[in-house]
Coordinates of C-alpha atoms in Angstrom, one line a residue:
M22 CA -8.1 40.1 -5.4
T23 CA -11.7 41.1 -5.3
L24 CA -13.9 41.0 -8.4
T25 CA -17.0 43.2 -8.7
P26 CA -19.6 43.5 -11.5
S27 CA -18.9 46.0 -14.3
S28 CA -20.7 47.0 -17.5
Q29 CA -19.1 43.9 -19.1
T30 CA -20.5 41.4 -16.6
P31 CA -23.8 39.5 -16.7
R32 CA -26.8 41.1 -15.1
H33 CA -28.1 38.0 -13.3
P34 CA -26.3 38.0 -9.9
A35 CA -26.1 34.2 -9.5
R36 CA -24.7 33.7 -13.0
W37 CA -22.2 36.6 -12.3
L38 CA -21.0 34.9 -9.1
A39 CA -20.5 31.6 -10.8
L40 CA -18.6 33.1 -13.7
A41 CA -16.5 35.4 -11.4
T42 CA -15.6 32.4 -9.1
A43 CA -14.6 30.3 -12.1
A44 CA -12.5 33.2 -13.5
L45 CA -10.8 33.8 -10.2
L46 CA -9.9 30.1 -9.8
A47 CA -8.6 30.0 -13.3
G48 CA -6.6 33.2 -13.0
C49 CA -5.0 32.2 -9.7
A50 CA -3.9 28.9 -11.2
G51 CA -1.4 30.7 -13.5
G52 CA -1.0 30.2 -17.2
P53 CA -3.7 30.7 -19.8
R54 CA -7.1 29.1 -19.3
T55 CA -7.9 26.1 -21.4
G56 CA -8.3 27.4 -25.0
G57 CA -5.8 30.2 -24.5
V58 CA -3.0 30.7 -27.0
A59 CA 0.6 30.3 -26.1
C60 CA 2.9 33.3 -26.3
A61 CA 4.7 32.1 -29.5
Q62 CA 1.4 31.5 -31.2
L63 CA -0.1 35.0 -30.7
P64 CA 1.1 36.4 -34.1
A65 CA -0.9 33.7 -35.9
A66 CA -3.9 34.1 -33.6
L67 CA -4.0 37.9 -34.3
A68 CA -3.3 37.7 -38.1
G69 CA -6.8 38.9 -38.9
L70 CA -6.4 42.3 -37.2
P71 CA -6.0 45.0 -39.8
Q72 CA -2.8 47.0 -40.0
L73 CA -1.1 44.9 -37.3
R74 CA 2.4 43.5 -37.5
I75 CA 3.7 41.6 -34.5
T76 CA 7.5 41.8 -34.7
D77 CA 8.5 39.6 -31.7
T78 CA 7.2 37.4 -28.9
S79 CA 9.2 36.0 -26.0
Q80 CA 8.8 34.5 -22.6
V81 CA 10.4 36.6 -19.9
A82 CA 11.6 35.1 -16.6
P83 CA 10.8 36.6 -13.2
D84 CA 13.2 39.3 -12.1
D85 CA 14.5 40.7 -8.9
K86 CA 12.2 43.8 -9.2
G87 CA 9.1 41.8 -8.4
H88 CA 8.0 41.3 -12.0
P89 CA 6.5 37.8 -12.6
A90 CA 7.2 35.6 -15.6
H91 CA 5.4 37.0 -18.6
C92 CA 4.8 36.9 -22.3
L93 CA 6.3 40.0 -24.0
V94 CA 4.8 41.0 -27.4
K95 CA 6.2 43.7 -29.6
G96 CA 4.7 45.1 -32.8
K97 CA 3.7 47.9 -35.0
L98 CA 0.3 49.3 -36.1
A99 CA -0.8 51.5 -39.0
E100 CA 2.6 51.7 -40.8
R101 CA 2.3 54.4 -43.5
P102 CA 4.2 57.2 -45.3
G103 CA 3.8 60.6 -43.8
A104 CA 3.0 63.9 -45.4
D105 CA 6.6 64.9 -44.6
G106 CA 8.0 62.0 -46.6
K107 CA 9.0 59.9 -43.6
R108 CA 7.7 56.6 -42.4
Y109 CA 5.4 56.3 -39.4
A110 CA 3.9 53.6 -37.3
I111 CA 2.5 53.1 -33.9
G112 CA 5.1 51.0 -32.0
F113 CA 4.0 49.0 -28.9
E114 CA 4.8 46.3 -26.5
M115 CA 2.5 44.3 -24.2
R116 CA 3.4 42.2 -21.2
L117 CA 1.1 39.4 -20.2
P118 CA 1.9 38.1 -16.8
Q119 CA 1.5 34.7 -15.1
P120 CA -0.4 34.7 -12.9
W121 CA -2.8 37.4 -14.2
N122 CA -5.1 39.4 -11.9
Q123 CA -7.7 39.8 -14.8
R124 CA -7.0 43.5 -15.1
F125 CA -5.6 45.5 -18.0
L126 CA -3.6 48.7 -17.6
H127 CA -3.0 51.0 -20.6
Q128 CA 0.3 52.7 -19.7
V129 CA 0.5 56.2 -21.3
N130 CA 3.9 57.8 -21.4
G131 CA 5.3 61.3 -21.0
G132 CA 7.3 63.9 -22.8
N133 CA 7.2 63.8 -26.6
D134 CA 6.5 60.0 -26.5
G135 CA 8.4 58.6 -29.5
V136 CA 9.7 55.6 -27.6
V137 CA 8.1 52.4 -26.5
K138 CA 8.9 52.5 -22.8
P139 CA 8.8 49.1 -21.0
A140 CA 5.3 48.2 -20.1
W141 CA 5.8 47.9 -16.4
G142 CA 2.9 50.1 -15.5
D143 CA 5.1 52.2 -13.3
L144 CA 4.8 55.8 -12.0
G145 CA 7.3 57.6 -10.0
V146 CA 5.0 58.0 -7.0
M147 CA 4.3 54.2 -6.7
A148 CA 6.6 51.7 -4.9
K149 CA 5.1 48.8 -6.8
D150 CA 4.3 48.8 -10.5
A151 CA 1.3 47.3 -12.2
L152 CA 3.0 44.4 -13.8
S153 CA 4.2 43.3 -10.4
R154 CA 0.6 43.3 -9.2
G155 CA -0.5 41.0 -12.0
F156 CA -1.9 43.6 -14.5
A157 CA -1.5 42.9 -18.2
V158 CA 0.1 46.2 -19.5
I159 CA 0.5 47.8 -22.9
S160 CA 2.8 50.8 -23.8
S161 CA 3.2 52.6 -27.1
D162 CA 5.3 55.4 -28.7
S163 CA 2.1 57.2 -29.7
G164 CA 2.7 56.9 -33.4
H165 CA 6.3 58.2 -34.0
D166 CA 9.9 57.1 -33.5
G167 CA 11.9 59.8 -31.7
A168 CA 15.1 57.9 -32.6
D169 CA 14.3 57.8 -36.4
P170 CA 17.6 58.3 -38.2
A171 CA 15.8 60.4 -40.7
N172 CA 15.4 63.1 -38.0
L173 CA 19.0 63.3 -36.9
G174 CA 19.6 66.4 -38.9
A175 CA 17.0 68.3 -36.8
G176 CA 19.4 68.3 -33.8
L177 CA 17.7 68.9 -30.5
A178 CA 14.3 69.2 -32.2
R179 CA 14.5 65.6 -33.6
G180 CA 11.9 64.5 -31.1
N181 CA 9.5 67.2 -32.2
V182 CA 9.7 67.2 -35.9
F183 CA 6.9 64.6 -36.2
G184 CA 4.7 67.6 -35.8
L185 CA 5.2 68.3 -39.5
D186 CA 2.9 65.3 -40.2
P187 CA -0.8 65.9 -39.4
Q188 CA -1.6 62.3 -38.6
A189 CA 1.4 62.0 -36.3
R190 CA 0.1 65.0 -34.5
R191 CA -3.3 63.3 -34.2
D192 CA -1.8 60.1 -33.0
Y193 CA 0.3 61.9 -30.4
G194 CA -2.8 63.7 -29.2
Y195 CA -5.2 60.9 -28.9
S196 CA -5.8 58.5 -31.9
A197 CA -2.8 56.2 -31.2
N198 CA -4.5 55.3 -27.9
G199 CA -7.6 54.5 -29.7
A200 CA -5.7 52.2 -32.2
V201 CA -3.8 50.4 -29.5
W202 CA -6.9 49.5 -27.5
P203 CA -8.4 46.7 -29.7
V204 CA -4.9 45.1 -30.1
A205 CA -4.5 45.0 -26.3
Q206 CA -8.0 43.5 -25.8
A207 CA -7.4 40.9 -28.5
L208 CA -4.0 39.9 -27.1
I209 CA -5.5 39.4 -23.7
E210 CA -8.5 37.4 -24.9
Q211 CA -6.3 35.2 -27.1
H212 CA -3.7 34.5 -24.5
Y213 CA -5.9 34.0 -21.4
G214 CA -9.0 32.8 -23.1
R215 CA -11.1 35.6 -21.6
K216 CA -11.5 39.4 -21.7
P217 CA -10.2 41.5 -18.8
L218 CA -12.8 42.1 -16.0
R219 CA -11.4 45.6 -15.4
N220 CA -9.7 48.1 -17.7
Y221 CA -7.5 50.9 -16.4
M222 CA -5.3 53.7 -17.8
A223 CA -2.4 55.5 -16.0
G224 CA 0.2 58.0 -16.8
C225 CA 2.0 61.2 -15.6
S226 CA 2.9 64.5 -17.4
N227 CA 2.0 64.0 -21.0
G228 CA 0.8 60.6 -19.8
G229 CA -1.5 62.5 -17.4
R230 CA -2.8 64.5 -20.4
H231 CA -3.4 61.2 -22.3
A232 CA -5.4 60.0 -19.3
M233 CA -7.5 63.2 -19.1
V234 CA -8.2 63.1 -22.8
A235 CA -9.2 59.4 -22.5
A236 CA -11.6 60.3 -19.7
S237 CA -13.6 62.2 -22.3
R238 CA -12.8 60.6 -25.7
Y239 CA -12.6 56.9 -24.6
A240 CA -14.7 56.9 -21.4
D241 CA -16.7 53.9 -22.5
R242 CA -13.5 51.7 -22.4
Y243 CA -12.0 52.3 -19.0
D244 CA -13.3 51.5 -15.5
G245 CA -10.6 53.6 -13.8
I246 CA -8.2 56.3 -15.0
L247 CA -5.2 57.7 -13.1
A248 CA -3.8 61.1 -14.3
G249 CA -0.7 62.5 -12.7
A250 CA 0.5 66.1 -13.3
P251 CA -1.9 66.3 -16.3
G252 CA -0.8 68.7 -19.0
F253 CA -4.3 68.7 -20.4
N254 CA -3.8 72.2 -21.7
L255 CA -0.4 71.3 -23.1
P256 CA -0.2 73.8 -26.0
K257 CA -1.1 76.6 -23.6
A258 CA 1.5 75.4 -21.1
A259 CA 4.1 75.5 -24.0
V260 CA 3.3 79.2 -24.5
Q261 CA 4.4 79.7 -20.8
H262 CA 7.8 78.5 -21.9
A263 CA 8.3 81.6 -24.1
W264 CA 6.8 83.8 -21.4
D265 CA 9.3 82.4 -18.9
I266 CA 12.3 82.9 -21.2
Q267 CA 11.4 86.4 -21.9
S268 CA 10.8 87.0 -18.2
W269 CA 14.3 85.6 -17.2
Q270 CA 15.9 87.7 -19.9
Q271 CA 14.6 90.9 -18.2
V272 CA 17.2 90.0 -15.5
D273 CA 20.0 88.6 -17.6
A274 CA 20.4 87.9 -21.3
D275 CA 21.9 84.6 -20.2
I276 CA 18.9 82.9 -18.6
R277 CA 21.1 80.5 -16.7
R278 CA 22.4 83.4 -14.6
A279 CA 19.0 85.1 -14.0
F280 CA 18.6 83.4 -10.6
S281 CA 21.3 81.5 -8.7
R282 CA 20.6 78.4 -6.7
A283 CA 20.9 80.5 -3.6
D284 CA 18.3 83.0 -4.9
M285 CA 15.7 80.2 -5.4
T286 CA 16.5 78.7 -2.1
L287 CA 15.9 82.1 -0.5
V288 CA 12.5 82.3 -2.1
A289 CA 11.6 78.8 -0.9
E290 CA 12.7 79.7 2.6
R291 CA 10.6 82.8 2.6
V292 CA 7.5 80.8 1.4
L293 CA 8.0 78.5 4.4
A294 CA 8.5 81.4 6.8
R295 CA 5.1 82.8 5.8
C296 CA 3.2 79.6 5.1
D297 CA 4.6 76.6 7.0
G298 CA 2.4 77.0 10.1
L299 CA -0.8 77.7 8.3
D300 CA -1.7 73.9 8.5
L301 CA -1.1 74.2 12.3
L302 CA 2.3 72.6 12.3
V303 CA 5.8 73.9 11.4
D304 CA 7.3 71.0 9.5
G305 CA 8.7 72.2 6.2
I306 CA 5.5 71.5 4.4
V307 CA 3.0 74.1 3.1
G308 CA -0.2 72.1 3.8
D309 CA -2.6 75.0 3.0
L310 CA -1.7 76.3 -0.5
P311 CA -4.6 78.7 -0.9
R312 CA -3.9 80.6 2.3
C313 CA -0.2 80.6 1.5
Q314 CA -0.8 82.6 -1.7
R315 CA -2.5 85.3 0.4
A316 CA 0.2 85.3 3.0
F317 CA 3.3 85.3 0.9
K318 CA 4.4 88.5 -0.8
L319 CA 7.2 88.2 -3.2
A320 CA 7.8 92.0 -3.0
E321 CA 9.0 91.5 0.6
L322 CA 12.2 89.9 -0.8
Q323 CA 13.2 92.9 -2.9
C324 CA 16.5 94.5 -1.8
P325 CA 16.1 98.0 -0.4
G326 CA 19.5 98.9 -1.9
A327 CA 22.3 96.8 -3.5
K328 CA 21.7 93.1 -4.2
T329 CA 22.8 90.8 -1.4
E330 CA 22.5 87.1 -0.7
R331 CA 19.5 87.7 1.5
C332 CA 17.3 89.5 -1.0
L333 CA 16.4 89.7 -4.7
S334 CA 17.0 92.6 -7.1
A335 CA 14.0 94.6 -8.4
A336 CA 14.5 93.0 -11.8
Q337 CA 14.4 89.5 -10.2
V338 CA 11.3 90.2 -8.3
G339 CA 9.6 91.6 -11.4
A340 CA 10.6 88.7 -13.6
L341 CA 9.6 86.0 -11.1
Q342 CA 6.2 87.7 -10.4
R343 CA 5.7 88.0 -14.2
S344 CA 6.4 84.3 -14.6
F345 CA 4.0 83.3 -11.9
D346 CA 1.2 85.6 -13.1
G347 CA 1.2 83.6 -16.3
P348 CA 1.3 84.6 -20.0
R349 CA -0.9 87.4 -21.4
N350 CA -1.3 89.1 -24.7
S351 CA -1.2 92.9 -25.2
R352 CA -4.9 93.1 -24.4
G353 CA -4.3 91.5 -21.0
E354 CA -6.0 88.2 -21.8
A355 CA -4.7 85.2 -20.0
L356 CA -3.1 82.6 -22.4
Y357 CA -2.5 79.9 -19.8
S358 CA -2.7 80.0 -16.0
D359 CA -1.1 81.6 -13.0
W360 CA 1.1 79.6 -10.6
S361 CA 1.3 79.0 -6.8
F362 CA 4.3 79.7 -4.7
D363 CA 5.3 76.6 -2.8
A364 CA 8.3 75.2 -0.9
G365 CA 9.6 73.2 -3.9
I366 CA 10.6 76.3 -5.9
G367 CA 14.2 75.9 -4.7
A368 CA 14.5 72.2 -5.6
A369 CA 16.9 71.0 -8.3
G370 CA 14.0 69.6 -10.5
W371 CA 12.3 73.0 -10.6
R372 CA 15.6 74.6 -11.7
T373 CA 16.2 72.0 -14.4
W374 CA 12.9 72.7 -16.1
K375 CA 12.8 76.4 -15.7
L376 CA 16.3 77.9 -15.5
E377 CA 19.3 75.7 -16.0
S378 CA 20.1 72.0 -16.7
S379 CA 23.3 70.1 -16.3
I380 CA 23.2 68.6 -19.8
P381 CA 26.2 69.7 -21.9
P382 CA 24.5 69.1 -25.4
W383 CA 21.8 71.5 -24.4
D384 CA 24.4 74.1 -23.5
R385 CA 23.0 73.7 -20.0
H386 CA 19.7 75.4 -21.1
P387 CA 16.6 74.3 -19.2
I388 CA 14.1 71.8 -20.5
I389 CA 11.6 74.5 -21.5
A390 CA 14.2 76.0 -23.8
T391 CA 15.0 72.7 -25.6
M392 CA 12.2 70.1 -25.6
G393 CA 9.6 72.8 -24.8
A394 CA 10.7 75.1 -27.5
G395 CA 10.7 72.4 -30.1
S396 CA 7.2 71.3 -29.1
L397 CA 5.8 74.8 -29.3
A398 CA 7.4 75.3 -32.7
Y399 CA 6.8 72.1 -34.5
I400 CA 3.7 70.5 -32.8
F401 CA 1.7 73.2 -31.1
S402 CA 1.8 75.9 -33.9
T403 CA -0.2 75.8 -37.1
P404 CA 1.5 76.2 -39.5
P405 CA 4.5 74.8 -37.7
A406 CA 7.5 77.1 -37.1
R407 CA 10.8 75.4 -38.1
P408 CA 13.7 76.7 -35.9
A409 CA 17.0 74.9 -36.2
G410 CA 17.6 72.3 -33.5
T411 CA 20.5 74.1 -31.8
P412 CA 20.3 75.4 -28.2
A413 CA 20.8 78.9 -29.5
A414 CA 18.1 78.7 -32.2
L415 CA 15.5 77.2 -29.9
L416 CA 16.2 79.8 -27.3
D417 CA 15.9 82.5 -29.8
F418 CA 12.6 81.2 -31.0
L419 CA 11.2 81.6 -27.5
A420 CA 12.8 84.9 -27.0
R421 CA 11.2 86.3 -30.2
Y422 CA 7.8 84.7 -29.6
D423 CA 5.0 87.2 -30.1
F424 CA 2.0 86.7 -27.8
D425 CA -0.3 88.6 -30.0
R426 CA 0.8 87.1 -33.4
D427 CA 2.1 83.6 -32.4
A428 CA 0.0 82.4 -29.4
P429 CA -3.2 82.2 -31.5
K430 CA -1.5 79.5 -33.7
I431 CA -2.2 76.9 -31.0
F432 CA -5.9 77.3 -32.0
A433 CA -5.3 77.6 -35.8
T434 CA -6.1 75.2 -38.6
D435 CA -5.3 75.1 -42.3
A436 CA -5.7 72.8 -45.3
L437 CA -2.9 70.4 -44.1
Y438 CA -3.8 70.6 -40.4
P439 CA -7.6 70.5 -40.2
E440 CA -7.5 70.0 -36.4
S441 CA -5.8 72.7 -34.3
P442 CA -3.1 71.8 -31.7
M443 CA -5.6 72.5 -28.9
A444 CA -8.2 70.3 -30.5
V445 CA -5.7 67.4 -30.9
M446 CA -4.1 67.7 -27.5
T447 CA -6.9 68.6 -25.0
P448 CA -10.0 66.9 -23.7
P449 CA -12.9 68.1 -25.8
D450 CA -14.7 69.3 -22.7
A451 CA -11.7 70.8 -20.9
D452 CA -13.3 74.2 -20.4
N453 CA -16.6 72.8 -19.3
P454 CA -16.0 69.3 -17.9
M455 CA -18.9 67.0 -17.3
L456 CA -17.4 63.5 -17.6
T457 CA -20.9 62.4 -18.6
A458 CA -19.8 59.2 -20.4
L459 CA -17.4 58.1 -17.7
A460 CA -20.0 58.7 -15.0
R461 CA -22.6 56.8 -17.0
R462 CA -20.2 53.8 -17.2
G463 CA -19.5 54.0 -13.5
G464 CA -15.9 54.8 -14.2
K465 CA -13.6 56.7 -11.8
L466 CA -10.9 59.3 -12.3
I467 CA -8.1 60.1 -9.9
V468 CA -5.8 63.1 -10.6
Y469 CA -2.7 64.0 -8.6
H470 CA -0.6 67.1 -9.1
G471 CA 2.5 68.5 -7.3
N472 CA 2.0 72.0 -5.9
S473 CA 5.6 72.8 -7.0
D474 CA 5.3 71.4 -10.5
P475 CA 7.3 73.7 -12.8
V476 CA 5.9 72.3 -16.0
F477 CA 2.1 72.4 -15.6
S478 CA 0.5 74.7 -13.1
V479 CA -1.4 73.0 -10.3
N480 CA -3.7 76.0 -10.4
D481 CA -4.9 75.0 -13.8
T482 CA -5.7 71.5 -12.6
L483 CA -7.5 72.8 -9.5
R484 CA -9.6 75.2 -11.6
W485 CA -10.6 72.3 -13.8
A486 CA -11.7 70.5 -10.6
D487 CA -13.6 73.6 -9.5
R488 CA -15.5 73.7 -12.9
L489 CA -16.4 70.1 -12.6
Q490 CA -17.7 70.6 -9.1
R491 CA -19.7 73.6 -10.2
N492 CA -21.2 71.6 -13.1
L493 CA -22.0 68.4 -11.1
G494 CA -22.2 69.7 -7.5
L495 CA -19.6 68.6 -5.0
A496 CA -21.2 65.3 -4.3
G497 CA -21.7 64.5 -8.0
A498 CA -18.2 65.5 -9.0
N499 CA -16.7 63.4 -6.1
G500 CA -18.7 60.4 -7.4
V501 CA -16.7 60.3 -10.6
A502 CA -13.4 62.2 -10.1
R503 CA -11.2 63.3 -7.2
V504 CA -8.1 65.6 -7.4
F505 CA -5.2 65.4 -5.0
A506 CA -2.7 68.2 -4.7
V507 CA 0.7 67.1 -3.3
P508 CA 2.5 69.7 -1.2
G509 CA 6.1 70.4 -2.1
M510 CA 6.2 67.9 -5.0
G511 CA 7.7 68.8 -8.3
H512 CA 6.8 67.4 -11.7
C513 CA 5.4 63.8 -11.2
Q514 CA 7.7 63.2 -8.2
G515 CA 10.6 64.8 -6.2
G516 CA 10.9 68.0 -4.3
P517 CA 10.5 68.5 -0.5
A518 CA 7.5 66.2 -0.4
T519 CA 6.0 62.9 0.8
D520 CA 5.9 61.8 -2.8
Q521 CA 5.4 58.1 -2.6
F522 CA 1.7 56.9 -2.5
D523 CA -0.4 54.1 -4.0
A524 CA -2.7 56.1 -6.3
L525 CA -3.3 53.0 -8.4
G526 CA -4.4 50.9 -5.4
A527 CA -6.7 53.7 -4.3
L528 CA -8.2 53.8 -7.8
V529 CA -8.7 50.0 -7.9
D530 CA -10.4 50.1 -4.4
W531 CA -12.7 52.8 -5.6
V532 CA -13.7 51.1 -8.8
E533 CA -14.0 47.5 -7.5
Q534 CA -14.9 48.0 -3.8
G535 CA -16.8 51.3 -3.9
Q536 CA -14.3 52.7 -1.4
A537 CA -14.0 56.4 -2.5
P538 CA -10.6 57.8 -1.5
D539 CA -11.3 60.5 1.2
R540 CA -7.5 60.7 1.6
I541 CA -4.5 58.9 0.2
A542 CA -1.6 58.1 2.6
A543 CA 1.7 59.4 1.3
R544 CA 5.2 58.8 2.7
I545 CA 8.9 59.6 2.1
N546 CA 10.3 58.1 -1.1
P547 CA 13.8 56.8 -0.1
N548 CA 15.0 57.6 -3.6
N549 CA 14.1 61.2 -3.5
K550 CA 17.3 63.2 -3.5
E551 CA 15.6 66.6 -2.8
L552 CA 14.4 65.9 0.7
P553 CA 15.5 68.2 3.6
P554 CA 18.1 66.3 5.7
S555 CA 16.1 67.1 8.9
W556 CA 13.0 65.1 7.8
A557 CA 12.4 61.7 9.4
A558 CA 12.6 58.7 7.1
T559 CA 9.3 57.5 8.5
R560 CA 7.4 60.7 7.7
G561 CA 3.9 60.3 6.4
R562 CA 1.2 62.8 5.4
P563 CA -2.3 62.5 4.0
L564 CA -3.2 63.8 0.5
C565 CA -6.5 65.5 0.6
P566 CA -9.2 65.6 -2.1
H567 CA -9.7 69.1 -3.5
P568 CA -10.9 71.5 -2.2
Q569 CA -9.9 70.1 1.2
V570 CA -6.4 70.8 2.7
M571 CA -4.3 69.1 5.3
R572 CA -4.5 70.2 9.0
Y573 CA -2.5 68.9 11.9
A574 CA -4.9 67.4 14.5
G575 CA -2.4 66.4 17.2
G576 CA -0.2 63.4 18.0
D577 CA 3.0 62.1 16.4
V578 CA 4.0 64.7 13.9
E579 CA 5.5 62.0 11.5
L580 CA 2.3 60.0 11.2
A581 CA -0.3 60.6 8.5
A582 CA -3.0 59.6 11.0
S583 CA -2.1 62.8 13.0
F584 CA -3.6 65.0 10.2
R585 CA -7.1 65.6 9.0
C586 CA -8.5 66.8 5.7
S587 CA -10.7 69.8 6.2
A588 CA -12.1 72.8 4.3
P589 CA -9.5 75.5 3.5

């Protein structure tokens, strides 16, 4: 482990070196430094923190997954009655490992939150989680309990109905992260007898959104932030759910039948036929996404006559093109983003989100028509809509959604909800990113996003990167943030992709060594069930920082070293 100065360290180099050396020796020795508080004594040590109730502490033994022995702390913050008559609190857990690498990771979670996920500091793209590396890790439910028995009557919307309480909306958007921070810092300082030398945040999906928000709202706290598949425009992306449902219903009133698995495989095959070789190698990967969008023409798949297995009907072509063009109101104004065609459109994960799931209680409806519909209704509309939590009612809510009347509700406020859903959920500078405070601190942000993500458009993320680069210049933007698109990858992981890579290690090297990631080596994830059977298990590819794309340069076609990152 290498320690480098940060804004928390002494200015005098000799004094810094002495302190860092002493800290390193103490940290590598295992156990708390002299003066640190034992795990069981932490509740008493933190008794002075307001609105904190530690509910449990325990010593956890090492396991066969590489996790070291650690102190596990569970608790609740800011317990209160909600405006909807229900009880709320910010639930959390923190894992304090022995030995400790003197780093803190704030794990931010995905979906609707509402559950305290184990604080491993894991992401689907990483082979080794943060706790296994020696990070102290905290995880929270972002201020609401998705399993609250009081919500059982809401059916499938039970994970969304917290949106009826304005503070729960705010906690979900950003303020729970702010509340958890001092608790994490106090637990670390009490247990180890010192503050962390480096502070990180990492998450994917809604967790990626949390991370992007923190890069603006809490930039003074974090040295490095890792944002995967960031839904930083989450309310806008939820409007896309209604747009998709209405698009699919132009083909079939039963959206599950709008496109068969064979139909979507056909589209993916045609994308590859037009785009695979644009990166100078035919290998089942679209390495140059921008050129692919110019080369691929969906209309070429339209049947000249009757529908067959090797073409799409005119209604299918129209519906799919409408979906990928993104939602608009009657004035033609874009309400979210367009999407890119990529090889992962035929993968099972894409279908589960967009068209059809295998989950019986959902009546096999896709995620956008269940969780997505509930989120748009209860959390991202002011005032909230209140559809019943049945599959049919949630689907009907999206089918009847009016893009002139209802879409503006993501920007609306009223007396009960003084902050709009967009204000609560998005980075304050999303439309004009500067990352001023993060850059001033010397902090770094790495973003990764799958090109075949069916939930959040990679185009939206890349346009955010374009705006940042215009604002700061390419060199200035690259000094604080780098965005890596992942060819073929779906939502956070999966798809026909090299979807295993150490983004956290790249971030640590950038923050602590000054080694900016000019590329990130990616490889096959052995647990990915969506890989083409012809791919070698040793396949590796580089991920390139936007706007660069991957190009084959010669040599072994399965080695990442055989590819370069170059201008598109």
